Amino acid sequence: MAVAQCPASCGELIQGWIMGSEKLVSCPVDWYSTVEVSAGPPRVNERPLSRAMVNRLLAHWGYPAHLSQGIRIDIHSTIPVAKGMASSTADIAATAVATAQHLGHDLNESTLAQLCVSLEPTDSTVFRQLTLFDHNDASTQVACGTQPELDLLVLESPQTLRTADYHRIPRQAGLDAGAPALKRAWEKVQEACAERNPWRLGEAATLSAIASQTLLPKPEFDSLLSLVEECCLYGVNVAHSGSVVGLMLDRKQHDVDYITWRLEEKKLTAHWPVQHLLRMVAGGVERQ
């Protein structure tokens, strides 16, 4: 049996029109999809994209297609689906690395990213470092330095939106309007990693979140911004193609219980009734 795991993402640190196309930098957090690949018949209720990844890898290395029917995929994940937490990327990326191991191969990050985008738009959680990534064709892969340490109070909404449906929404005018803000946000991400500065990363994420309001607005967004200021948090990040929001903080310095209480006082829990306190972690798929 071969086993691999890939982290979820709390939306994106930034996403928008940068250097000539839409790109993103994901926000990996300590919530994982773990995939086991072994010899055996396929499960009846397996996830279609994970099977598609197995087939893609067999073709990539020139194996007969019928070998797919002797490969079993078991996915263990509680990552919320269709909320902007990169659940699908985590599944297919971990499937790819576990399948490669099962077949006796290695996959580098760039090849993994190209395989993933051949199936669907992909989050940059497939990279160990924070990476500016063209999530549609993998043509841009710009790694940053060492990421700052921080936590996120992830606000989970009952609202769902499939990534494929989001990409059908006409967005070019909004992307063009947000391009100057995203240029500054990308510069701040690079500064944040060079300096390991969580405040700078929060500034970048907040700029991108504000720009995203013209594309996929989050309810009571001004109230979220006022909470960030009131509690002196690093910033706010959002799922640009989903419903989750992240309050960027340090659990050792910020009073998380007070923040949670203020969310209730401001009636923001009506939109985000579930919260998760998570660490931002390194991305990348790890073999177990």
Coordinates of C-alpha atoms in Angstrom, one line a residue:
M1 CA 0.0 0.0 0.0
A2 CA 1.2 3.5 -0.8
V3 CA -0.1 6.5 1.2
A4 CA 0.1 10.2 0.6
Q5 CA -1.5 13.3 2.1
C6 CA -2.1 16.9 0.9
P7 CA -3.4 19.9 3.0
A8 CA -6.5 21.8 2.6
S9 CA -6.5 25.5 2.0
C10 CA -8.3 28.3 3.7
G11 CA -9.3 30.0 0.4
E12 CA -6.5 32.0 -1.1
L13 CA -4.1 34.5 0.3
I14 CA -4.4 36.3 -3.1
Q15 CA -6.2 35.6 -6.3
G16 CA -6.8 37.9 -9.3
W17 CA -5.3 39.3 -12.5
I18 CA -1.5 39.3 -12.0
M19 CA 1.1 39.5 -14.8
G20 CA -1.3 38.9 -17.7
S21 CA -3.6 36.2 -16.4
E22 CA -5.6 35.1 -13.4
K23 CA -3.3 33.5 -10.7
L24 CA -3.5 32.6 -7.1
V25 CA -1.5 31.9 -3.9
S26 CA -3.3 29.3 -1.8
C27 CA -3.3 29.3 2.0
P28 CA -2.5 25.8 3.2
V29 CA -3.8 24.7 6.6
D30 CA -3.4 21.7 8.9
W31 CA -6.4 19.7 7.6
Y32 CA -5.5 16.9 5.3
S33 CA -6.8 14.5 2.7
T34 CA -5.0 11.1 3.1
V35 CA -5.1 8.7 0.2
E36 CA -4.2 5.0 0.2
V37 CA -3.5 3.3 -3.1
S38 CA -3.2 -0.5 -3.2
A39 CA -3.7 -3.5 -5.5
G40 CA -7.4 -4.5 -5.7
P41 CA -10.7 -3.8 -7.4
P42 CA -11.9 -0.2 -7.5
R43 CA -14.4 0.9 -4.8
V44 CA -18.0 1.3 -6.0
N45 CA -18.3 4.8 -4.5
E46 CA -14.9 6.2 -5.4
R47 CA -14.4 9.8 -6.4
P48 CA -14.4 10.1 -10.2
L49 CA -11.5 12.7 -10.4
S50 CA -9.2 10.5 -8.3
R51 CA -9.8 7.6 -10.7
A52 CA -9.2 10.0 -13.6
M53 CA -5.9 10.9 -12.0
V54 CA -4.9 7.2 -11.9
N55 CA -5.7 6.8 -15.5
R56 CA -3.8 10.0 -16.4
L57 CA -0.7 8.7 -14.6
L58 CA -0.9 5.3 -16.4
A59 CA -1.0 7.1 -19.7
H60 CA 1.8 9.5 -18.6
W61 CA 4.1 6.5 -18.0
G62 CA 2.9 4.4 -20.9
Y63 CA 1.1 1.6 -18.9
P64 CA -1.8 -0.3 -20.5
A65 CA -5.1 1.4 -19.5
H66 CA -6.6 -1.9 -18.2
L67 CA -4.2 -1.8 -15.2
S68 CA -6.5 0.9 -13.7
Q69 CA -9.0 -1.9 -12.8
G70 CA -6.4 -3.4 -10.5
I71 CA -5.7 -0.2 -8.5
R72 CA -7.9 0.6 -5.4
I73 CA -8.2 4.1 -4.1
D74 CA -9.2 4.8 -0.5
I75 CA -9.6 8.5 0.5
H76 CA -9.8 9.6 4.1
S77 CA -10.8 13.3 4.3
T78 CA -13.2 15.5 6.3
I79 CA -12.3 18.7 4.4
P80 CA -15.5 20.5 3.6
V81 CA -16.5 20.2 -0.1
A82 CA -17.3 23.0 -2.5
K83 CA -16.6 25.8 0.0
G84 CA -13.2 27.0 -1.2
M85 CA -11.0 24.7 0.9
A86 CA -9.2 22.9 -1.9
S87 CA -10.8 19.5 -1.0
S88 CA -10.6 18.3 -4.6
T89 CA -7.0 19.4 -5.2
A90 CA -6.1 17.6 -1.9
D91 CA -7.8 14.4 -3.1
I92 CA -6.3 14.3 -6.6
A93 CA -2.8 15.5 -5.7
A94 CA -2.5 12.9 -2.9
T95 CA -4.0 10.3 -5.2
A96 CA -1.3 11.1 -7.8
V97 CA 1.6 10.9 -5.4
A98 CA 0.3 7.7 -3.8
T99 CA -0.3 6.1 -7.2
A100 CA 3.2 7.1 -8.4
Q101 CA 4.7 5.4 -5.3
H102 CA 2.5 2.3 -5.9
L103 CA 3.8 2.1 -9.4
G104 CA 7.4 2.7 -8.4
H105 CA 7.8 6.3 -9.6
D106 CA 8.4 9.8 -8.2
L107 CA 6.6 12.9 -9.2
N108 CA 8.1 16.4 -8.9
E109 CA 6.0 19.3 -8.0
S110 CA 5.9 20.9 -11.4
T111 CA 4.8 17.6 -13.1
L112 CA 2.2 17.0 -10.4
A113 CA 0.8 20.5 -10.9
Q114 CA 0.5 20.0 -14.7
L115 CA -1.2 16.7 -14.2
C116 CA -3.7 18.2 -11.7
V117 CA -4.6 21.2 -14.0
S118 CA -5.2 18.8 -16.8
L119 CA -8.2 17.6 -14.8
E120 CA -9.5 20.8 -13.2
P121 CA -8.4 24.2 -11.9
T122 CA -5.9 23.5 -9.1
D123 CA -4.8 25.1 -5.9
S124 CA -1.2 25.9 -5.2
T125 CA -1.3 23.7 -2.1
V126 CA 0.5 21.1 -4.3
F127 CA 3.7 23.2 -3.7
R128 CA 5.7 23.1 -0.5
Q129 CA 6.4 26.8 -0.6
L130 CA 3.8 29.5 -1.1
T131 CA 3.6 29.8 -4.8
L132 CA 2.1 32.2 -7.3
F133 CA 0.3 29.7 -9.6
D134 CA -1.7 29.9 -12.8
H135 CA -4.4 27.5 -11.6
N136 CA -5.8 26.9 -15.1
D137 CA -2.7 25.8 -17.1
A138 CA 0.2 25.7 -14.6
S139 CA 2.2 28.0 -16.9
T140 CA 3.2 30.2 -13.9
Q141 CA 4.9 28.7 -10.8
V142 CA 6.7 31.3 -8.8
A143 CA 7.8 30.1 -5.4
C144 CA 8.2 32.6 -2.5
G145 CA 10.6 32.5 0.4
T146 CA 9.9 31.1 3.9
Q147 CA 6.3 31.8 4.8
P148 CA 5.5 33.6 8.1
E149 CA 3.9 31.7 10.9
L150 CA 0.3 32.4 11.7
D151 CA -3.1 30.8 12.5
L152 CA -6.5 31.2 10.9
L153 CA -9.9 31.2 12.5
V154 CA -11.7 29.7 9.5
L155 CA -15.3 30.7 9.2
E156 CA -17.3 28.0 7.4
S157 CA -20.5 28.8 5.7
P158 CA -23.3 26.4 4.6
Q159 CA -23.1 27.9 1.1
T160 CA -21.4 25.8 -1.5
L161 CA -20.0 26.6 -5.0
R162 CA -18.2 24.2 -7.2
T163 CA -15.0 25.6 -8.7
A164 CA -16.1 24.7 -12.2
D165 CA -19.4 26.7 -11.7
Y166 CA -17.4 29.7 -10.5
H167 CA -15.2 29.7 -13.6
R168 CA -18.4 29.9 -15.8
I169 CA -19.2 33.3 -14.2
P170 CA -18.3 36.3 -16.4
R171 CA -15.4 37.8 -14.5
Q172 CA -13.0 39.6 -16.8
A173 CA -14.3 43.1 -16.1
G174 CA -14.0 42.6 -12.3
L175 CA -10.5 41.0 -12.7
D176 CA -9.3 44.0 -14.8
A177 CA -10.7 46.4 -12.2
G178 CA -8.8 44.6 -9.4
A179 CA -5.5 44.2 -11.2
P180 CA -3.8 47.3 -9.6
A181 CA -4.7 46.0 -6.1
L182 CA -3.5 42.5 -6.9
K183 CA -0.2 43.8 -8.2
R184 CA 0.3 45.4 -4.7
A185 CA -0.9 42.3 -3.0
W186 CA 1.6 40.1 -4.8
E187 CA 4.4 42.5 -3.9
K188 CA 3.3 42.3 -0.3
V189 CA 3.3 38.5 -0.4
Q190 CA 6.9 38.4 -1.6
E191 CA 7.9 41.0 1.1
A192 CA 6.1 38.9 3.8
C193 CA 8.0 35.8 2.9
A194 CA 11.3 37.6 2.6
E195 CA 10.8 39.2 6.0
R196 CA 8.7 36.3 7.5
N197 CA 6.2 39.1 8.4
P198 CA 2.6 38.0 9.1
W199 CA 1.4 41.6 9.2
R200 CA 2.5 42.1 5.6
L201 CA 0.9 38.8 4.6
G202 CA -2.3 40.0 6.2
E203 CA -2.2 43.2 4.3
A204 CA -1.8 41.3 1.0
A205 CA -4.7 39.0 1.8
T206 CA -7.0 41.8 2.8
L207 CA -6.2 43.7 -0.4
S208 CA -7.2 40.7 -2.4
A209 CA -10.3 40.0 -0.3
I210 CA -11.5 43.6 -0.9
A211 CA -10.9 43.2 -4.7
S212 CA -12.8 39.9 -4.6
Q213 CA -16.0 41.7 -3.4
T214 CA -16.7 42.8 -6.9
L215 CA -16.5 39.2 -8.2
L216 CA -17.9 37.0 -5.4
P217 CA -19.0 39.2 -2.5
K218 CA -19.0 37.9 1.0
P219 CA -21.9 38.9 3.3
E220 CA -21.3 41.6 6.0
F221 CA -17.8 42.1 4.7
D222 CA -17.5 45.5 6.2
S223 CA -18.3 44.0 9.6
L224 CA -15.5 41.5 9.1
L225 CA -13.1 44.3 8.3
S226 CA -14.1 46.2 11.4
L227 CA -13.6 43.1 13.5
V228 CA -10.1 42.7 12.1
E229 CA -9.3 46.3 13.1
E230 CA -11.0 46.1 16.5
C231 CA -9.1 42.9 17.5
C232 CA -5.8 44.0 15.8
L233 CA -5.7 40.9 13.6
Y234 CA -3.2 40.5 10.8
G235 CA -5.9 40.6 8.2
V236 CA -8.7 38.6 6.5
N237 CA -8.5 36.2 3.5
V238 CA -11.3 34.7 1.5
A239 CA -12.1 31.8 -0.8
H240 CA -12.3 33.7 -4.1
S241 CA -14.3 30.8 -5.6
G242 CA -16.0 29.6 -2.5
S243 CA -17.6 30.7 0.8
V244 CA -15.1 30.3 3.5
V245 CA -13.3 33.3 5.2
G246 CA -10.2 33.3 7.3
L247 CA -9.3 35.6 10.1
M248 CA -5.5 35.8 10.2
L249 CA -4.1 35.8 13.7
D250 CA -1.7 34.4 16.3
R251 CA -3.5 32.1 18.8
K252 CA -0.8 33.0 21.4
Q253 CA -1.3 36.7 21.1
H254 CA -4.9 37.1 20.1
D255 CA -7.9 36.2 22.3
V256 CA -9.6 33.7 20.1
D257 CA -12.5 33.3 22.6
Y258 CA -13.2 37.0 22.5
I259 CA -13.1 37.0 18.7
T260 CA -15.6 34.1 18.6
W261 CA -17.8 36.0 21.0
R262 CA -17.6 39.1 18.9
L263 CA -18.6 37.1 15.8
E264 CA -21.8 36.1 17.7
E265 CA -22.4 39.7 18.9
K266 CA -22.1 41.0 15.4
K267 CA -24.5 38.3 14.2
L268 CA -21.8 37.1 11.8
T269 CA -22.4 33.5 12.9
A270 CA -25.6 33.7 11.0
H271 CA -23.5 33.5 7.8
W272 CA -20.6 31.4 9.2
P273 CA -22.0 29.2 12.0
V274 CA -19.0 26.9 12.2
Q275 CA -15.4 28.0 13.0
H276 CA -12.2 26.1 12.9
L277 CA -8.9 27.3 14.5
L278 CA -6.1 26.0 12.2
R279 CA -2.4 26.7 11.6
M280 CA -1.1 27.8 8.2
V281 CA 1.4 25.1 7.2
A282 CA 3.7 24.3 4.4
G283 CA 2.0 22.9 1.3
G284 CA 3.0 20.0 -0.8
V285 CA 2.1 16.3 -0.9
E286 CA 3.9 14.1 1.6
R287 CA 4.3 10.4 1.3
Q288 CA 3.5 8.5 4.5

